[in-house]
Every structure is written in C-alpha cells, then in structure tokens.
Tab-separated table of C-alpha atoms and ligand atoms in Angstrom:
chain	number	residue	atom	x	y	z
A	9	UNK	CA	-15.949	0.891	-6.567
A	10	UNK	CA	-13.865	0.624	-9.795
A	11	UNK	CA	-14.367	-3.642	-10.087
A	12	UNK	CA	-14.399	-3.480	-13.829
A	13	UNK	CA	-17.629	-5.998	-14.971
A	14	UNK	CA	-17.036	-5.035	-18.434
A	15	UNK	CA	-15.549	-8.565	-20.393
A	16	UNK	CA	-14.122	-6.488	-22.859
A	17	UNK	CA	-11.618	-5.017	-20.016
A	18	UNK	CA	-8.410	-6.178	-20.173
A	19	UNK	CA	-6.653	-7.662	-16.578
A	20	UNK	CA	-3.396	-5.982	-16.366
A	21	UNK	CA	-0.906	-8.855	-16.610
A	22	UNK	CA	0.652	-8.185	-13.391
A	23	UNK	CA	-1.641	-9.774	-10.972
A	24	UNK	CA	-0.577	-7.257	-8.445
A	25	UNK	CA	-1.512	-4.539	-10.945
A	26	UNK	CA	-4.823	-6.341	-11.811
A	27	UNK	CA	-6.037	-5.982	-7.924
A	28	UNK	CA	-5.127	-2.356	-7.657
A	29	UNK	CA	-7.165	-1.955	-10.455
A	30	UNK	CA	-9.988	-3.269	-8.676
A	31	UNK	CA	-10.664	-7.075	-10.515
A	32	UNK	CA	-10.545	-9.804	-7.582
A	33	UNK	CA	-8.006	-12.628	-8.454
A	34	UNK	CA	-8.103	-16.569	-7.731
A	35	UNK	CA	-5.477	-16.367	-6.102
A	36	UNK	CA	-4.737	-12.765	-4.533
A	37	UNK	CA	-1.052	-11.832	-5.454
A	38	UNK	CA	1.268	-10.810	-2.429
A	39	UNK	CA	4.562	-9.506	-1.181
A	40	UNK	CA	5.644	-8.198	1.961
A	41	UNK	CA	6.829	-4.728	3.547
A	42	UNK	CA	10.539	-5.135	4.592
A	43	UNK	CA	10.879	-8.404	2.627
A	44	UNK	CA	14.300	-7.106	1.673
A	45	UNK	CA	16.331	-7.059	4.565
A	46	UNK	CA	18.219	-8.803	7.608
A	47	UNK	CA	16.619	-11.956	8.084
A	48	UNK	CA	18.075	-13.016	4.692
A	49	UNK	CA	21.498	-14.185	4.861
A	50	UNK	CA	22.660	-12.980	1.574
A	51	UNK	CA	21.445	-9.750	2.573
A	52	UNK	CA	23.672	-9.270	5.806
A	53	UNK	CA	26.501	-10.239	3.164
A	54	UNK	CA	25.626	-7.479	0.512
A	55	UNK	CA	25.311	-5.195	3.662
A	56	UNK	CA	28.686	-5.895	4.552
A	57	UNK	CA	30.226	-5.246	1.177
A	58	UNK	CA	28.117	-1.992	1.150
A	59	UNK	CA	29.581	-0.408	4.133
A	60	UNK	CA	26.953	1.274	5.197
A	61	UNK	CA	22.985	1.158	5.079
A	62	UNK	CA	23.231	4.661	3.500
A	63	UNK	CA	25.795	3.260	0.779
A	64	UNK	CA	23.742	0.599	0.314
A	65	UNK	CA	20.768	2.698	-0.588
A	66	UNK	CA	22.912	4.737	-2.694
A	67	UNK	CA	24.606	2.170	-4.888
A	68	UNK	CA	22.120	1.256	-7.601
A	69	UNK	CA	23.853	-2.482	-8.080
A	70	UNK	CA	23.849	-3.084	-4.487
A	71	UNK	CA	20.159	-1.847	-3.887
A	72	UNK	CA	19.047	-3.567	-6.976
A	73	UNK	CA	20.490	-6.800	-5.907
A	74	UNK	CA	18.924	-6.764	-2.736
A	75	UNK	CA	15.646	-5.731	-3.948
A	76	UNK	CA	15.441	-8.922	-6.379
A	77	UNK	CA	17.185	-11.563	-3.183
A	78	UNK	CA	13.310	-12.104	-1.939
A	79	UNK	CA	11.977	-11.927	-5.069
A	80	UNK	CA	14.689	-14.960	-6.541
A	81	UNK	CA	13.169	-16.827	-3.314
A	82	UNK	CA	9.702	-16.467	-2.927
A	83	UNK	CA	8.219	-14.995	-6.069
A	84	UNK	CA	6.564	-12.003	-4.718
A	85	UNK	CA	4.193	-10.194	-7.377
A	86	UNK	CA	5.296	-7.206	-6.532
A	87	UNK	CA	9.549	-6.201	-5.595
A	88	UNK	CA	9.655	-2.853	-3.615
A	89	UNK	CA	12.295	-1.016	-4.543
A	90	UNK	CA	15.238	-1.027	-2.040
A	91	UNK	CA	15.577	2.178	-0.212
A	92	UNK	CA	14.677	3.738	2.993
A	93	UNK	CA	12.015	6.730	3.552
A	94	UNK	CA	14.673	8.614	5.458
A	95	UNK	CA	16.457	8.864	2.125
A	96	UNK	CA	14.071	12.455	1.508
A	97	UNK	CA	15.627	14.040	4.450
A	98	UNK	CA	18.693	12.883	2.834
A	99	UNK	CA	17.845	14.610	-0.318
A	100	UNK	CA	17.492	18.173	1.643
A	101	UNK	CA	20.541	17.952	3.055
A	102	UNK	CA	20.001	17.042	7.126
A	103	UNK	CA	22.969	14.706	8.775
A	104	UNK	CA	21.762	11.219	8.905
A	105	UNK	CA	23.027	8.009	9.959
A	106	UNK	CA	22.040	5.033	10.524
A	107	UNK	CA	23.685	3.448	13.949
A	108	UNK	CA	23.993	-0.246	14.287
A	109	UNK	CA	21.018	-1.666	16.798
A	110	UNK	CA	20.282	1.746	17.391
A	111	UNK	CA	18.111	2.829	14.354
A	112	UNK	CA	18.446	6.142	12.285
A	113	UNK	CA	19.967	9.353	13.565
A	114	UNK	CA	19.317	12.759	12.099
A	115	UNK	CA	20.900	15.847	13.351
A	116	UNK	CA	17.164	17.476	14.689
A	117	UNK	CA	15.301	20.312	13.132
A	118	UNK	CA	13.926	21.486	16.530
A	119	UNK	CA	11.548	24.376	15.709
A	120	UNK	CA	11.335	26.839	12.400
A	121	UNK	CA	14.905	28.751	12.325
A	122	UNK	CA	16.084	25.151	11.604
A	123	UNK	CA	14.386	24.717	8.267
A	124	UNK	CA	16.842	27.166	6.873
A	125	UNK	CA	19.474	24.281	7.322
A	126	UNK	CA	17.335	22.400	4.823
A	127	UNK	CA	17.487	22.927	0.602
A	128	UNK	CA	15.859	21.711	-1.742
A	129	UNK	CA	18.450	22.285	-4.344
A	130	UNK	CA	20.696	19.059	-4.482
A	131	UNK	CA	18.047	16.962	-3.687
A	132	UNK	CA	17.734	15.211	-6.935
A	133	UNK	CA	21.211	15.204	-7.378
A	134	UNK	CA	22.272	13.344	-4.071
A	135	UNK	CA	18.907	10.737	-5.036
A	136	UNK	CA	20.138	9.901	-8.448
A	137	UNK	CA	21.181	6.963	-7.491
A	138	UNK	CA	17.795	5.778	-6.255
A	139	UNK	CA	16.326	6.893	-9.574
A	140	UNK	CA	18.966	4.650	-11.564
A	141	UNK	CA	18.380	1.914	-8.946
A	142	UNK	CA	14.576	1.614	-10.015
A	143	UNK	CA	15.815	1.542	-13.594
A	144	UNK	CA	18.141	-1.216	-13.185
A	145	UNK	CA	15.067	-3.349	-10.915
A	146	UNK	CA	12.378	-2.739	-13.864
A	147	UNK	CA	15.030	-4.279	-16.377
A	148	UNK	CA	15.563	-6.847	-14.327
A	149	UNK	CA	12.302	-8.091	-13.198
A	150	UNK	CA	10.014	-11.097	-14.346
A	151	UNK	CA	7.386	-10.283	-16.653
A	152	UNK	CA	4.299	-10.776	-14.128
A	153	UNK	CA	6.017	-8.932	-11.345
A	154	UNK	CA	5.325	-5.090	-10.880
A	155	UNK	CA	7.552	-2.644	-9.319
A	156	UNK	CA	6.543	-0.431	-6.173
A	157	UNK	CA	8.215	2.526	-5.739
A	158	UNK	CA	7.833	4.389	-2.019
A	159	UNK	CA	8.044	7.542	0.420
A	160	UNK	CA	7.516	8.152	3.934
A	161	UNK	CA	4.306	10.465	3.956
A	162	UNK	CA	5.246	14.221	5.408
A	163	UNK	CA	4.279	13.425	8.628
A	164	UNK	CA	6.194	10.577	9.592
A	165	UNK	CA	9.014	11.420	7.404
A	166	UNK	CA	8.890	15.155	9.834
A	167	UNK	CA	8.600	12.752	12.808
A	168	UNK	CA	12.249	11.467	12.638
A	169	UNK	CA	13.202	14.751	10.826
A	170	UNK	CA	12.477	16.609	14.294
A	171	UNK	CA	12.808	14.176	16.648
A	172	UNK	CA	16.243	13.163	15.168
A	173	UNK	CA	15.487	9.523	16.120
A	174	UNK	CA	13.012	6.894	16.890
A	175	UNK	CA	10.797	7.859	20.015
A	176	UNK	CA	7.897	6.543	22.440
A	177	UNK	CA	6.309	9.333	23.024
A	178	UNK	CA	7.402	11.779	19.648
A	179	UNK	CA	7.645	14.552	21.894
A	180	UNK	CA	9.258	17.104	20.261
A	181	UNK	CA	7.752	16.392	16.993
A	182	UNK	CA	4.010	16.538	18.552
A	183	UNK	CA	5.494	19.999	20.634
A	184	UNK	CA	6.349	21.622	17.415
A	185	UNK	CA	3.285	21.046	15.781
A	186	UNK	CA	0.839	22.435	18.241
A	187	UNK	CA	3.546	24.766	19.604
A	188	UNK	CA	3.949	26.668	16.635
A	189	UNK	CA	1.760	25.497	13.616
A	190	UNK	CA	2.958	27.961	11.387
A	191	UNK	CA	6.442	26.853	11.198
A	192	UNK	CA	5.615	22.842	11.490
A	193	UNK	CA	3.195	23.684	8.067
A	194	UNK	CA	6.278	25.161	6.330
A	195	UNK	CA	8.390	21.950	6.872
A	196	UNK	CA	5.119	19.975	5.965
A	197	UNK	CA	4.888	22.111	2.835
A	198	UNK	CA	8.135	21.107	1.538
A	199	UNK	CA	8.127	17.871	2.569
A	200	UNK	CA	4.942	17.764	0.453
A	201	UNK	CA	6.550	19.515	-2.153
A	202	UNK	CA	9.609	16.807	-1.855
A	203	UNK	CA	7.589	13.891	-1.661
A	204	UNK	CA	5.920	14.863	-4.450
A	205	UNK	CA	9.034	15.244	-7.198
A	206	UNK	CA	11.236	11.788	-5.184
A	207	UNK	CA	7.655	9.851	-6.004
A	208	UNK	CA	7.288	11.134	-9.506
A	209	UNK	CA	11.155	10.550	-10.816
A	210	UNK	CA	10.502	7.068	-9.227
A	211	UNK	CA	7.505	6.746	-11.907
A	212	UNK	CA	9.767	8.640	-14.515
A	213	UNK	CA	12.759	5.836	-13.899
A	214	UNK	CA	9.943	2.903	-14.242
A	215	UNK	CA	7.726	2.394	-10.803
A	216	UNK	CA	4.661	1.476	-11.456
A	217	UNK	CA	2.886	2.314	-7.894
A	218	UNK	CA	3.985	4.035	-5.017
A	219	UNK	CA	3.273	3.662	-1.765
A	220	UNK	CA	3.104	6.198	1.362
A	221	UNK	CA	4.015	5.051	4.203
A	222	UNK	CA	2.558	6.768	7.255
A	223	UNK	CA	3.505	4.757	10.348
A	224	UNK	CA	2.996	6.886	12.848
A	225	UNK	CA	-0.101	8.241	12.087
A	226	UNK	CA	-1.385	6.318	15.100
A	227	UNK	CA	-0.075	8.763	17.790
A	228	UNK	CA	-1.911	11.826	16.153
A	229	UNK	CA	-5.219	12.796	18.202
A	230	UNK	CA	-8.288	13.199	15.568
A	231	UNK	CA	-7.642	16.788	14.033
A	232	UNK	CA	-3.979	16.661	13.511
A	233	UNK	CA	-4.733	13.561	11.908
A	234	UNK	CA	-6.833	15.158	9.672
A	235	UNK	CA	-4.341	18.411	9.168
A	236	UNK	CA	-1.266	16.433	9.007
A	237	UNK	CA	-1.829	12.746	7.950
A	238	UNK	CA	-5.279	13.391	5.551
A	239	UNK	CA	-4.689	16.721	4.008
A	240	UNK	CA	-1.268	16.212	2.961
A	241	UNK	CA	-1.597	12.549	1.765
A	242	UNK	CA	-5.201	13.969	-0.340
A	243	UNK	CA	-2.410	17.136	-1.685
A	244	UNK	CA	0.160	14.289	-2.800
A	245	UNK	CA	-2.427	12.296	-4.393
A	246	UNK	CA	-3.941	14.947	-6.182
A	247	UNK	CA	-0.596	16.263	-7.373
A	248	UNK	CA	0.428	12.646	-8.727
A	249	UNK	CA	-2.668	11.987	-10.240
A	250	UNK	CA	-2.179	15.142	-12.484
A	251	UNK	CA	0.570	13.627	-14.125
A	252	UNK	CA	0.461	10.101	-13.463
A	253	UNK	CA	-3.048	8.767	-13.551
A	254	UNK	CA	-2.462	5.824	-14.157
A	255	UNK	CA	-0.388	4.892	-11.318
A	256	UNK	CA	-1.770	3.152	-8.318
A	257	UNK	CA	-1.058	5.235	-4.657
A	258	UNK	CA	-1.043	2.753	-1.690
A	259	UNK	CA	-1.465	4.641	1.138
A	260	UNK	CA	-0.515	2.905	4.895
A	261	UNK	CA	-1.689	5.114	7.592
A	262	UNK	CA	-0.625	2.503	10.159
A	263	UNK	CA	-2.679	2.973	13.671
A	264	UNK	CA	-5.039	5.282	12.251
A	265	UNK	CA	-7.950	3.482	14.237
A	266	UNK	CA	-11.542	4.628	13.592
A	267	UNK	CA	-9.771	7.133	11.358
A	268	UNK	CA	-9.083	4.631	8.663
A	269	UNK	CA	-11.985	5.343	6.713
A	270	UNK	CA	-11.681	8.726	6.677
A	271	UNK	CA	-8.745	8.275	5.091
A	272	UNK	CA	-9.298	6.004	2.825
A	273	UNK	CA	-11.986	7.760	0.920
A	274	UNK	CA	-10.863	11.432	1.719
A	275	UNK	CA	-7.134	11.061	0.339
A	276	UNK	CA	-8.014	9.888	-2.798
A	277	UNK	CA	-5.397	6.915	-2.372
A	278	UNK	CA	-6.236	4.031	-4.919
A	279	UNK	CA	-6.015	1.247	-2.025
A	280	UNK	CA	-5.061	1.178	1.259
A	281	UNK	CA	-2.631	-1.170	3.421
A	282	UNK	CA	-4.354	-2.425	6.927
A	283	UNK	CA	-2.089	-2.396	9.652
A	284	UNK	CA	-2.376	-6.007	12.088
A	285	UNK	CA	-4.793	-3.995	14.441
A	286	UNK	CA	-7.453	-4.268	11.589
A	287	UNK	CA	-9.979	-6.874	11.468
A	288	UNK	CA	-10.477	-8.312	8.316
A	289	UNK	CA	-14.709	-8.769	8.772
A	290	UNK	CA	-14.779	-5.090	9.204
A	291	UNK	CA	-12.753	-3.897	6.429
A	292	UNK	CA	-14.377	-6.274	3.943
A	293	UNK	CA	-17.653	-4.586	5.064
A	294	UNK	CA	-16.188	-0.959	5.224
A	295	UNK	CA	-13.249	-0.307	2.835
A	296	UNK	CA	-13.183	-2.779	0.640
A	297	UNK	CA	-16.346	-1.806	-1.121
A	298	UNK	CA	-14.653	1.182	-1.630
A	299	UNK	CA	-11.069	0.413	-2.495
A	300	UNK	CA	-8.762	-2.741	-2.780
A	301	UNK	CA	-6.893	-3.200	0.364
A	302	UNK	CA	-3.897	-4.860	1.301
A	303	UNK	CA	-2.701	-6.838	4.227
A	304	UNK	CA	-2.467	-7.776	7.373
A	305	UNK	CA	-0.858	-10.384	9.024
A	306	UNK	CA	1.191	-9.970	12.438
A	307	UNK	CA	4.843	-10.041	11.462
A	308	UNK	CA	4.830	-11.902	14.475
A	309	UNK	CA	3.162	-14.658	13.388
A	310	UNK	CA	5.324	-15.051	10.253
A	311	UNK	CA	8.440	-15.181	12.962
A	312	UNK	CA	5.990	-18.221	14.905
A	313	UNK	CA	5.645	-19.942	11.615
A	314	UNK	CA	3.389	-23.636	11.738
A	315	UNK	CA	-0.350	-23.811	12.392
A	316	UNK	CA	-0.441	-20.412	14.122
A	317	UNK	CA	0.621	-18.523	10.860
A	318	UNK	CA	-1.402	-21.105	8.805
A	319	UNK	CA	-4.703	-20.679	10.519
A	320	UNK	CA	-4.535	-16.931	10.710
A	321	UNK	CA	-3.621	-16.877	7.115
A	322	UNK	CA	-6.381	-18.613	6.398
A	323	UNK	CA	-8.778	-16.379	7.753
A	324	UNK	CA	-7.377	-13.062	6.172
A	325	UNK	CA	-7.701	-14.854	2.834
A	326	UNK	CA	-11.424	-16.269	2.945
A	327	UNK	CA	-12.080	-12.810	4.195
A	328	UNK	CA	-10.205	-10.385	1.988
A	329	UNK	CA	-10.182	-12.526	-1.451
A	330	UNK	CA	-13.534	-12.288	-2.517
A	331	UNK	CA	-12.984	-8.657	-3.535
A	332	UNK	CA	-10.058	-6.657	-4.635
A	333	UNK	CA	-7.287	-7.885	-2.484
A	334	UNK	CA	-2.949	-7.647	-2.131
A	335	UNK	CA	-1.782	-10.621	0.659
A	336	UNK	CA	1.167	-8.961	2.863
A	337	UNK	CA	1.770	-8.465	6.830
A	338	UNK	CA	0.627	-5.740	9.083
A	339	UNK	CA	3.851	-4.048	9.544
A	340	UNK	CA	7.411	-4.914	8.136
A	341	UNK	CA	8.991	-8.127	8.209
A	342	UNK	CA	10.917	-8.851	11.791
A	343	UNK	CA	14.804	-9.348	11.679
A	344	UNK	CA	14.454	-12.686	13.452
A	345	UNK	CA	12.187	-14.132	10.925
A	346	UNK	CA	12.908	-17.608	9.949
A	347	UNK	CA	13.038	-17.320	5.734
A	348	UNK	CA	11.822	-20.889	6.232
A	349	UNK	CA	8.573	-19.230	7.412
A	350	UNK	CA	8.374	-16.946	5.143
A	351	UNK	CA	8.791	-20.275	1.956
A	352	UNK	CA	6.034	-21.750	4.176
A	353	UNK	CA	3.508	-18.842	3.675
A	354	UNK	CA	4.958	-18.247	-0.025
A	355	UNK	CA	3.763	-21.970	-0.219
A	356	UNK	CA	0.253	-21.744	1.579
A	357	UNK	CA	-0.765	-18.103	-0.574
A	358	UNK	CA	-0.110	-20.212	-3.586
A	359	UNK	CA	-1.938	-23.277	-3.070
A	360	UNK	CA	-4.931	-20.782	-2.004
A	361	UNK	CA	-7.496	-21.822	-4.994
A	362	UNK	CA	-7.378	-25.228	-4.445
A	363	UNK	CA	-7.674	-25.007	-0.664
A	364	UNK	CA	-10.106	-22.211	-0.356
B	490	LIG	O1	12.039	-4.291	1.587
B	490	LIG	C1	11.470	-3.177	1.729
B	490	LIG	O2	10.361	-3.034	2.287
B	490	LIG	C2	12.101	-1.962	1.079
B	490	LIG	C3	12.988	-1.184	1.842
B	490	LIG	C4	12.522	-0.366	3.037
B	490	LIG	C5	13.391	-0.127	4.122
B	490	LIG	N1	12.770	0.753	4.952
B	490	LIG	C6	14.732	-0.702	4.283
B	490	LIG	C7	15.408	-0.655	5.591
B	490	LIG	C8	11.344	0.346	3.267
B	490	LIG	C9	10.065	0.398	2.444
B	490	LIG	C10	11.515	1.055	4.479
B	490	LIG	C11	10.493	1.975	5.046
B	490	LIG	C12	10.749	2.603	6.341
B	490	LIG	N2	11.938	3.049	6.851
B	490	LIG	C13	9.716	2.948	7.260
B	490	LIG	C14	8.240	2.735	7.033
B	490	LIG	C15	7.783	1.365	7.319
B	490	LIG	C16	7.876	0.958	8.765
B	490	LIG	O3	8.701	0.072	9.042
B	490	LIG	O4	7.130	1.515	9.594
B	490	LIG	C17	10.338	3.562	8.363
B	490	LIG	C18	9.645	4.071	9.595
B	490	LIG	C19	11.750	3.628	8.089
B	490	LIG	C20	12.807	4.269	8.925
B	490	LIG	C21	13.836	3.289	9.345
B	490	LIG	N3	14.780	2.730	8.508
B	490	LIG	C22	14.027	2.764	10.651
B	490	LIG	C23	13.195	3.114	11.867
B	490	LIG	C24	15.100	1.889	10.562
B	490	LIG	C25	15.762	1.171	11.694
B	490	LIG	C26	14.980	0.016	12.177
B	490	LIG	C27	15.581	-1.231	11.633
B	490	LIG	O5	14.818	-2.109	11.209
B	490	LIG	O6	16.814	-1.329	11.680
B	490	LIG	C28	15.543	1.843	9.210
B	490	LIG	C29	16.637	1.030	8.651
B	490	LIG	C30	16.277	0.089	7.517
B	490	LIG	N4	15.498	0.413	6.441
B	490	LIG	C31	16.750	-1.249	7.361
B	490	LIG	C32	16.201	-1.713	6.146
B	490	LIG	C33	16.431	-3.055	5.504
B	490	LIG	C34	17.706	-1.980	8.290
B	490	LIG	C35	19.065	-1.354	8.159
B	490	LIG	C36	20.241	-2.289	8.075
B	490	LIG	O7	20.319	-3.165	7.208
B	490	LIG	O8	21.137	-2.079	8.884
C-alpha cells in the first residue's frame, strides 16, 4: 500500500487527488458516475439546444456546461468530463446514434472482414472537440476540484461495437470472441491501441485521472475475463504509466465477482470502483489494503432518498473511510433520480466528521 506516513509528504490539495494517492481523509471526497445527465432539469434544456446527444458531446461549450451543472449544485470533488465511451467507436469511423429511449445504435462489426470498415486515421480529428472540451472544464473548475477524464475499456467498448446495441445476453459479441479469437484480438488490439492515445490527449488537454469503465465485465466466464477484461486493462495501464505516471487510473470492472481481486492487483490500476454487488466489510479487508477504492451505493437507493439512503450511507462510510476512500454509487446515476436526493446525500457526506 502507497498510504504515505512520511509528515514531510505533501496532501495533494484536491481531496479527491489526496485519496488516490493513498492518504485517508476526514471526510472522504465524492462524486458520482452519470452525475451529469437527465435527472437535472437544466440538463434536458442544454440537451435540447444541442440537438443531439452526439452534438452535445461534440460541442466543447455545451459539454463543458453540462459537466460543471452538478458540480454548481452539489460540490462534487471531482467533475467527470462530459462525454460518452461510445465516442471511441466514433473516433474510428463506425455509424452511431443515439435513439431516444432506445439507447445507442452502431452499425455492427459482425466478425473480422468488418474491421476493415474501421480507421484509425481521423480519429483525433473527429475527437477534437472532446480534447478542447476538457480544456475549457480545467479552466473553469474550483481550485479543490480535480478533473476525471474517461474511456470505455476494449471490451465493453467492443461489446456495443459488435453487438451494435445494448443486449441481455451479448450474443454476438461473446460468439465472436470464442468463434474466432484471432479476429476479436485484432479489434481488441486497436481498441487498445485507441484507448490508449483518446486517454492520453485527455491528460495532454488537462485530466488529471482517467477512469476505465468496464461494465460488462460481469458476463465474461473466468478466462476471457482474464484475456479480455485483465490483460488489456494491465496493457493500457502500463502504456499510460510510461508517459503519465503521475496520473491516477480508476479502473471499474463492474460484475467482476470473485474476479475483483484479480484485477485489482494484476492490472496495475491505481484504485478501483466497487460496483453495488460489493460488500464493503470484504473489500476493506481485501482491496483496500491494497489500493484506494471507490464506491458503492445502489443508484437505487439515491432514487428512494430518506432513511433508506441515509442508513446505507452510513454504513459504506464507517466501513470504507478509515483507509483510502472516494464516496460515489455502484453504477450511474438513474434518470428518475430526485436532485433533491442527491442535495440530501451531498448534505449527509459532508457532515460525515462530525457524525461519524
Ligand atoms: O456524468 C458522467 O458520468 C459523464 C458522462 C458519461 C455518459 N456516459 C453520458 C451519457 C459517462 C462517463 C458515460 C459512460 C458510459 N456510456 C458507459 C459506462 C458506464 C455505465 O453506465 O455502465 C456506458 C455503458 C455508456 C454507453 C451509453 N451511453 C448507453 C448505454 C447510453 C444509453 C443509456 C441511457 O442512459 O440513455 C448512453 C447515453 C448517455 N451517455 C447519456 C448520458 C448523459 C444519456 C443520453 C441523453 O441525454 O439522451
């Protein structure tokens, strides 16, 4: 473990920086996956003037507006920079859209003939804007807040790629994979490859930690997961850490199971995000003596609001806080939350010290 005991170390002054660095704070610093997004009203306005979601992403005033709107609210410690992982295929060129109540739709790379439809050569041209947007958000931002910048990991960003949607059962994604292996490790190469550069000119335009989301690593038997979820997230870490060492990787293999630790000290990732399936007891015992973690309450509860949220708020706190810890949910932030809730739990994380 990297807790610095050393008085002479100086705490980053961005609490959320100071935890991934490994020193345990009073009062654990938080913010929330998805806590840009349609339960807030003036979101659903700036939506509206966008167009759509893929305009959004790719106007830099727009995005950095809406990354700021929860920040202006509840004081996060950390804004996440306003995007969507979807934006890589983007990058290489594949058809996307994103279809009111339906989710994202990609035209499908269905087996290895496909790829050739795919090119890396514009793909830092068409992402500019996301670049400029992260540029505008670390001008903008208060002093003690940090600024997160984000992919989808290979796998789950290959899971919409070839499924061309959201799925149940990820059938044709799983099919190519163990179907032909050769051809689903090319399109895992460059998506590597991909994730690699979008993550670093994030860092080169002023984010100051990334984080992989991986959420559907769940539905991945135990050596896939190991070839396709912990071998390419150890790769991307690696690759980062060349240039970047200083930067914090948060990886978020959500539904990994009894595959968590594995992950967590195999890829190399500087802390890792529990998803709400997690119990705290056992990751205080298990990961966090290895790395700060981050979580995990039920979105769900955050939607119930009142004691329910309160108690089990409570109990991820006296749990997680007395190491290296980051309060946020278990999965993104539901549409129908009430952003009264969410003022309620900005409330309770900050009156932590004197409650605890
Ligand atoms: O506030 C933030 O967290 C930053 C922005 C962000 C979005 N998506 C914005 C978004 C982030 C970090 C993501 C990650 C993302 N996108 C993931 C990984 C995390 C997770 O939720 O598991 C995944 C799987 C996607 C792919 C994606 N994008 C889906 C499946 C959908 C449709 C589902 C939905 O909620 O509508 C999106 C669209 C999307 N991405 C929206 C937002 C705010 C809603 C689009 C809209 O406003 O119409």
């Amino acid at each position: 473990m990297s807790q610095p005991t050393d008085q002479t170390v100086s705490l980053p002054e961005k609490p959320y920086l100071a935890a991934l660095a490994g020193h345990t704070l009073e009062r654990p610093p938080f913010w929330l996956m998805r806590q840009a997004g349609r339960y807030l009203p003036e979101y659903r306005d700036v939506r509206r003037r966008a167009g759509s979601f893929i305009d959004l992403c790719l106007t830099p005033t727009l995005a950095c507006e809406v990354t700021l709107q929860p920040l202006r609210r509840y004081g996060m410690d950390a804004a996440i920079l306003f995007s969507d992982i979807l934006m890589v295929p983007y990058g290489l060129g594949q058809r996307l859209d994103y279809v009111e109540g339906e989710g994202p739709q990609l035209e499908p790379i269905t087996d290895a003939h496909q790829l050739e439809r795919l090119s890396i050569d514009h793909f830092h041209d068409r992402l500019t804007p996301v670049y400029e947007t992260v540029r505008q958000v670390i001008q903008a931002l208060p002093d003690r807040t940090a600024l997160i910048g984000f992919a989808g990991s290979p796998w789950t960003v290959a899971c919409y790629m070839v499924q061309g949607a959201g799925s149940k059962e990820w059938d044709k994604v799983k099919g190519f994979a163990y179907r032909d292996p050769a051809g689903f490790a090319a399109l895992m190469t460059l998506l590597e490859t991909v994730t690699v550069a979008y993550l670093a000119a994030q860092i080169d335009a002023g984010a100051e930690a990334v984080q992989l989301f991986d959420s559907w690593a769940g539905i991945l038997p135990p050596k896939p997961f190991r070839r396709l979820v912990i071998e390419p997230t150890r790769r991307i870490v690696q690759a980062l850490k060349q240039h970047y060492p200083q930067i914090p990787v948060i990886g978020f293999p959500r539904g990994a199971g009894m595959l968590l630790e594995a992950y967590t000290l195999e890829t190399g990732v500087d802390a890792v995000a529990l998803d709400t399936t997690v119990p705290p007891d056992w990751a205080a015992r298990h990961l966090q003596c290895h790395r700060p973690v981050q979580g995990n309450l039920d979105p769900i509860l955050l939607v119930a609001g009142g004691e329910a949220m309160a108690t089990e708020l409570d109990d991820i706190l006296r749990t997680l806080s007395r190491g290296p810890f980051v309060f946020n949910l278990g999965h993104g932030v539901a549409q129908v939350t009430p952003p009264e809730h969410v003022e309620q739990l900005a409330a309770l994380i900050r009156s932590w010290p004197e409650r605890r």
